[in-house]
């Protein structure tokens, strides 16, 4: 199946506004590992025949790392420019595979003039499953396989989305095992607050090492994530702590693998 | 001699309350040194938060054992207020157990003294539970050394403060039982039996003491009574200096807590205004303020000292009881970094107290060349935060250390241009390449052509 990924500009030229804007995010556009998550989600969107588009070259960083580092200027410059573009395209609904983009678009853009319905891809997928549009066959590759889910801070604590990603794992018949710090108690991967973009402060351990230990303790073969930054952190951590034993995948990648899409 | 006691009681009580009123005003003034922030919308939601989180202790129950122990002390504290009422009546009138005697003389004496006995018994049972909890807490702090109680910021006064409160609780409970028990024992000696139906003093403490000299029992009863009330008044006077202020401030603190998604960090309107002016092609960059308009000092971007923070941050600081659940949940702290969200709150309070003292001693314009950022909270601490909100999630009374961290980070970056080189690179990448990494925006949809 040839995958279609139209841009907002292309659709606008045809006089169309899609139902959904897929906000790819910087990591999803640039990072080699995260592009696989983007591709998996695009496969699902094509499979569902969702009326969607991306911004493509018109998409820019939401400003999240700058904001959390303390640079409100750079954040608001980015945000106000993004809002101009989003509003020009009359965007109503945004789905994103990045919890940082999700949080900032949902919570911090509205009072700058950018109010949209914003969903994380796991919420979108859960909705599609619940509405019967996405049929997930259990008993596939992941039946009974031990999988643990790492709550990303900006999906979980920040916006209290705990169930959507787990519901998808359960639909895949996986044996969901929780880490000792899960859901609202979930331990950060270490990337948030712009830590992704600098060295950690001096300590006894790196945060991702600690989280990787917790993931490995569950005995799960697969660590599921819902964030491209957690993905990087957990991949590094588990590779260091248990090389070759644990694999990290995004929820949507597992869905695509499990359903043979 | 009998008339001396009510006079002493009145003087001590009035002095204590006058002192607390003065300290209360000082704390109120200090909190209002912070920036204005309107947190009065949606009163029904706020009331619900206060009832559930402060009165209902909902978030305490994220850790079961301490929650139950804390509940014992909390209930004993609440219910003991009834007993305190009696102590005040007796204290001011110079009588002893005036209510009980009044009740016994009424027609319905059985019913009213029944209520009296039930109330005292109920307080006694809760006092025993609170006593157990107090020993558990002392053990957790001093013997088991639960990690969050022995972090470095707890050294010295904070550790002593916690122990003083716990020992004061033992004192208060011991005095109550000494008073009740001595009363029962005296009655047993004089009348062969006691008219009081106190569950624990009536059956255990009283009979155990009944062999003692009757004069000694009288002294013990007075000692218990005075010991208890002086303990209570001492506790009230001590509160403004102690982390224990949370018993009062937990209520306003939960009522005024921000009703926003936890992940939202507030936008700065001053910056929105500047950027909108930059983006507006019609804006005049050389525009002078309108004729007659007051010259406004440019706003400070972020917070360097306590006055730059919101009043709510300052209320948070006074409300913190240093339990350390925030620090125990902090990923940076768990991996040995300097950051401790509890220390952020303790530093904010210490600095605010200092600023308040300076105002009292030297007037409102005094500058001591110190500030929260740098002199109390170091750059290294601030830099270690991952903004994961675990501290905010864990606080049993909705304190938000992250909000302070972010405001101090803003001042570091925007006022002091103090930023790690990697972050400067990230900022300029966002500005120039529309991504935090050095990738051209033109390559942003390259992944589409690589799709298989």
mmCIF file of C-alpha atoms in Angstrom, chain A residues 43-165:
data_model
loop_
_atom_site.group_PDB
_atom_site.id
_atom_site.type_symbol
_atom_site.label_atom_id
_atom_site.label_comp_id
_atom_site.label_asym_id
_atom_site.label_seq_id
_atom_site.Cartn_x
_atom_site.Cartn_y
_atom_site.Cartn_z
ATOM 1 C CA UNK A 43 0.561 3.587 8.460
ATOM 2 C CA UNK A 44 -2.313 3.495 10.915
ATOM 3 C CA UNK A 45 -3.717 6.806 9.655
ATOM 4 C CA UNK A 46 -3.607 5.461 6.088
ATOM 5 C CA UNK A 47 -5.126 2.165 7.181
ATOM 6 C CA UNK A 48 -7.955 4.055 8.862
ATOM 7 C CA UNK A 49 -8.294 6.322 5.839
ATOM 8 C CA UNK A 50 -8.180 9.246 8.251
ATOM 9 C CA UNK A 51 -8.536 12.626 6.588
ATOM 10 C CA UNK A 52 -5.247 14.068 7.818
ATOM 11 C CA UNK A 53 -2.312 16.206 6.800
ATOM 12 C CA UNK A 54 1.003 17.354 8.194
ATOM 13 C CA UNK A 55 2.473 20.851 8.152
ATOM 14 C CA UNK A 56 5.706 19.565 6.638
ATOM 15 C CA UNK A 57 8.220 22.355 6.153
ATOM 16 C CA UNK A 58 5.841 24.755 7.856
ATOM 17 C CA UNK A 59 5.986 22.875 11.129
ATOM 18 C CA UNK A 60 8.324 24.305 13.730
ATOM 19 C CA UNK A 61 9.357 23.430 17.268
ATOM 20 C CA UNK A 62 6.554 24.173 19.733
ATOM 21 C CA UNK A 63 9.106 25.882 21.979
ATOM 22 C CA UNK A 64 8.780 23.327 24.778
ATOM 23 C CA UNK A 65 12.475 22.833 25.610
ATOM 24 C CA UNK A 66 13.073 26.602 25.578
ATOM 25 C CA UNK A 67 10.092 27.230 27.839
ATOM 26 C CA UNK A 68 11.101 24.629 30.362
ATOM 27 C CA UNK A 69 14.700 25.748 30.364
ATOM 28 C CA UNK A 70 13.407 29.195 31.308
ATOM 29 C CA UNK A 71 13.585 30.966 27.950
ATOM 30 C CA UNK A 72 10.070 32.330 27.672
ATOM 31 C CA UNK A 73 11.123 34.641 24.828
ATOM 32 C CA UNK A 74 12.187 31.865 22.499
ATOM 33 C CA UNK A 75 9.150 29.837 23.502
ATOM 34 C CA UNK A 76 6.635 32.564 22.801
ATOM 35 C CA UNK A 77 8.353 33.543 19.541
ATOM 36 C CA UNK A 78 7.962 29.942 18.371
ATOM 37 C CA UNK A 79 4.452 29.601 19.768
ATOM 38 C CA UNK A 80 3.054 32.800 18.303
ATOM 39 C CA UNK A 81 4.474 31.958 14.866
ATOM 40 C CA UNK A 82 3.060 28.439 15.032
ATOM 41 C CA UNK A 83 -0.308 29.774 16.104
ATOM 42 C CA UNK A 84 -0.411 32.113 13.115
ATOM 43 C CA UNK A 85 0.119 29.168 10.792
ATOM 44 C CA UNK A 86 -2.295 26.869 12.607
ATOM 45 C CA UNK A 87 -5.009 29.500 12.644
ATOM 46 C CA UNK A 88 -4.391 30.390 9.006
ATOM 47 C CA UNK A 89 -5.108 26.750 8.112
ATOM 48 C CA UNK A 90 -8.133 26.767 10.404
ATOM 49 C CA UNK A 91 -6.829 23.762 12.271
ATOM 50 C CA UNK A 92 -9.340 22.344 14.750
ATOM 51 C CA UNK A 93 -7.957 19.004 15.775
ATOM 52 C CA UNK A 94 -4.321 18.058 16.329
ATOM 53 C CA UNK A 95 -2.927 14.595 16.983
ATOM 54 C CA UNK A 96 0.705 14.225 17.974
ATOM 55 C CA UNK A 97 3.056 11.370 18.823
ATOM 56 C CA UNK A 98 5.017 13.535 21.274
ATOM 57 C CA UNK A 99 3.708 14.201 24.814
ATOM 58 C CA UNK A 100 5.707 17.425 25.039
ATOM 59 C CA UNK A 101 4.062 18.811 21.914
ATOM 60 C CA UNK A 102 0.748 17.434 23.183
ATOM 61 C CA UNK A 103 1.015 19.161 26.547
ATOM 62 C CA UNK A 104 2.173 22.511 25.277
ATOM 63 C CA UNK A 105 -0.308 22.680 22.386
ATOM 64 C CA UNK A 106 -3.124 21.631 24.664
ATOM 65 C CA UNK A 107 -2.326 23.694 27.751
ATOM 66 C CA UNK A 108 -0.047 26.586 26.888
ATOM 67 C CA UNK A 109 -1.113 27.618 23.385
ATOM 68 C CA UNK A 110 -4.767 28.493 24.158
ATOM 69 C CA UNK A 111 -4.131 31.701 26.052
ATOM 70 C CA UNK A 112 -1.706 32.826 23.327
ATOM 71 C CA UNK A 113 -4.549 32.565 20.836
ATOM 72 C CA UNK A 114 -4.232 28.960 19.687
ATOM 73 C CA UNK A 115 -7.090 26.810 20.958
ATOM 74 C CA UNK A 116 -7.426 23.382 19.365
ATOM 75 C CA UNK A 117 -8.608 19.948 20.272
ATOM 76 C CA UNK A 118 -5.325 18.173 20.975
ATOM 77 C CA UNK A 119 -4.846 14.443 21.303
ATOM 78 C CA UNK A 120 -1.917 12.193 21.977
ATOM 79 C CA UNK A 121 -1.727 9.396 19.428
ATOM 80 C CA UNK A 122 -2.528 6.771 22.064
ATOM 81 C CA UNK A 123 -5.759 8.618 22.877
ATOM 82 C CA UNK A 124 -6.571 8.821 19.185
ATOM 83 C CA UNK A 125 -5.884 5.104 18.726
ATOM 84 C CA UNK A 126 -7.966 4.186 21.757
ATOM 85 C CA UNK A 127 -10.830 6.254 20.394
ATOM 86 C CA UNK A 128 -10.567 4.506 17.023
ATOM 87 C CA UNK A 129 -10.608 1.113 18.751
ATOM 88 C CA UNK A 130 -13.577 2.076 20.930
ATOM 89 C CA UNK A 131 -15.511 3.357 17.927
ATOM 90 C CA UNK A 132 -14.845 0.113 16.102
ATOM 91 C CA UNK A 133 -12.935 1.832 13.321
ATOM 92 C CA UNK A 134 -9.679 0.151 14.241
ATOM 93 C CA UNK A 135 -10.134 -3.567 14.760
ATOM 94 C CA UNK A 136 -7.353 -5.078 16.829
ATOM 95 C CA UNK A 137 -6.980 -8.830 16.688
ATOM 96 C CA UNK A 138 -5.765 -10.239 19.973
ATOM 97 C CA UNK A 139 -3.725 -13.424 20.095
ATOM 98 C CA UNK A 140 -1.089 -12.075 17.705
ATOM 99 C CA UNK A 141 2.628 -11.708 18.120
ATOM 100 C CA UNK A 142 2.284 -10.191 21.579
ATOM 101 C CA UNK A 143 -0.138 -12.653 23.134
ATOM 102 C CA UNK A 144 1.020 -13.318 26.673
ATOM 103 C CA UNK A 145 4.244 -11.427 26.097
ATOM 104 C CA UNK A 146 5.434 -9.487 29.120
ATOM 105 C CA UNK A 147 5.326 -5.792 28.308
ATOM 106 C CA UNK A 148 5.791 -2.921 30.709
ATOM 107 C CA UNK A 149 4.648 0.613 29.966
ATOM 108 C CA UNK A 150 6.682 3.683 30.868
ATOM 109 C CA UNK A 151 4.457 6.674 31.635
ATOM 110 C CA UNK A 152 5.901 9.794 30.138
ATOM 111 C CA UNK A 153 5.580 12.692 32.593
ATOM 112 C CA UNK A 154 3.866 14.998 30.134
ATOM 113 C CA UNK A 155 1.272 12.433 29.190
ATOM 114 C CA UNK A 156 0.729 10.938 32.653
ATOM 115 C CA UNK A 157 1.119 13.325 35.550
ATOM 116 C CA UNK A 158 0.831 16.418 33.386
ATOM 117 C CA UNK A 159 -2.423 15.446 31.708
ATOM 118 C CA UNK A 160 -3.530 12.319 33.561
ATOM 119 C CA UNK A 161 -3.579 10.071 30.518
ATOM 120 C CA UNK A 162 -2.758 6.701 32.025
ATOM 121 C CA UNK A 163 -5.314 4.343 30.533
ATOM 122 C CA UNK A 164 -5.186 4.945 26.765
ATOM 123 C CA UNK A 165 -1.743 3.412 26.176
#
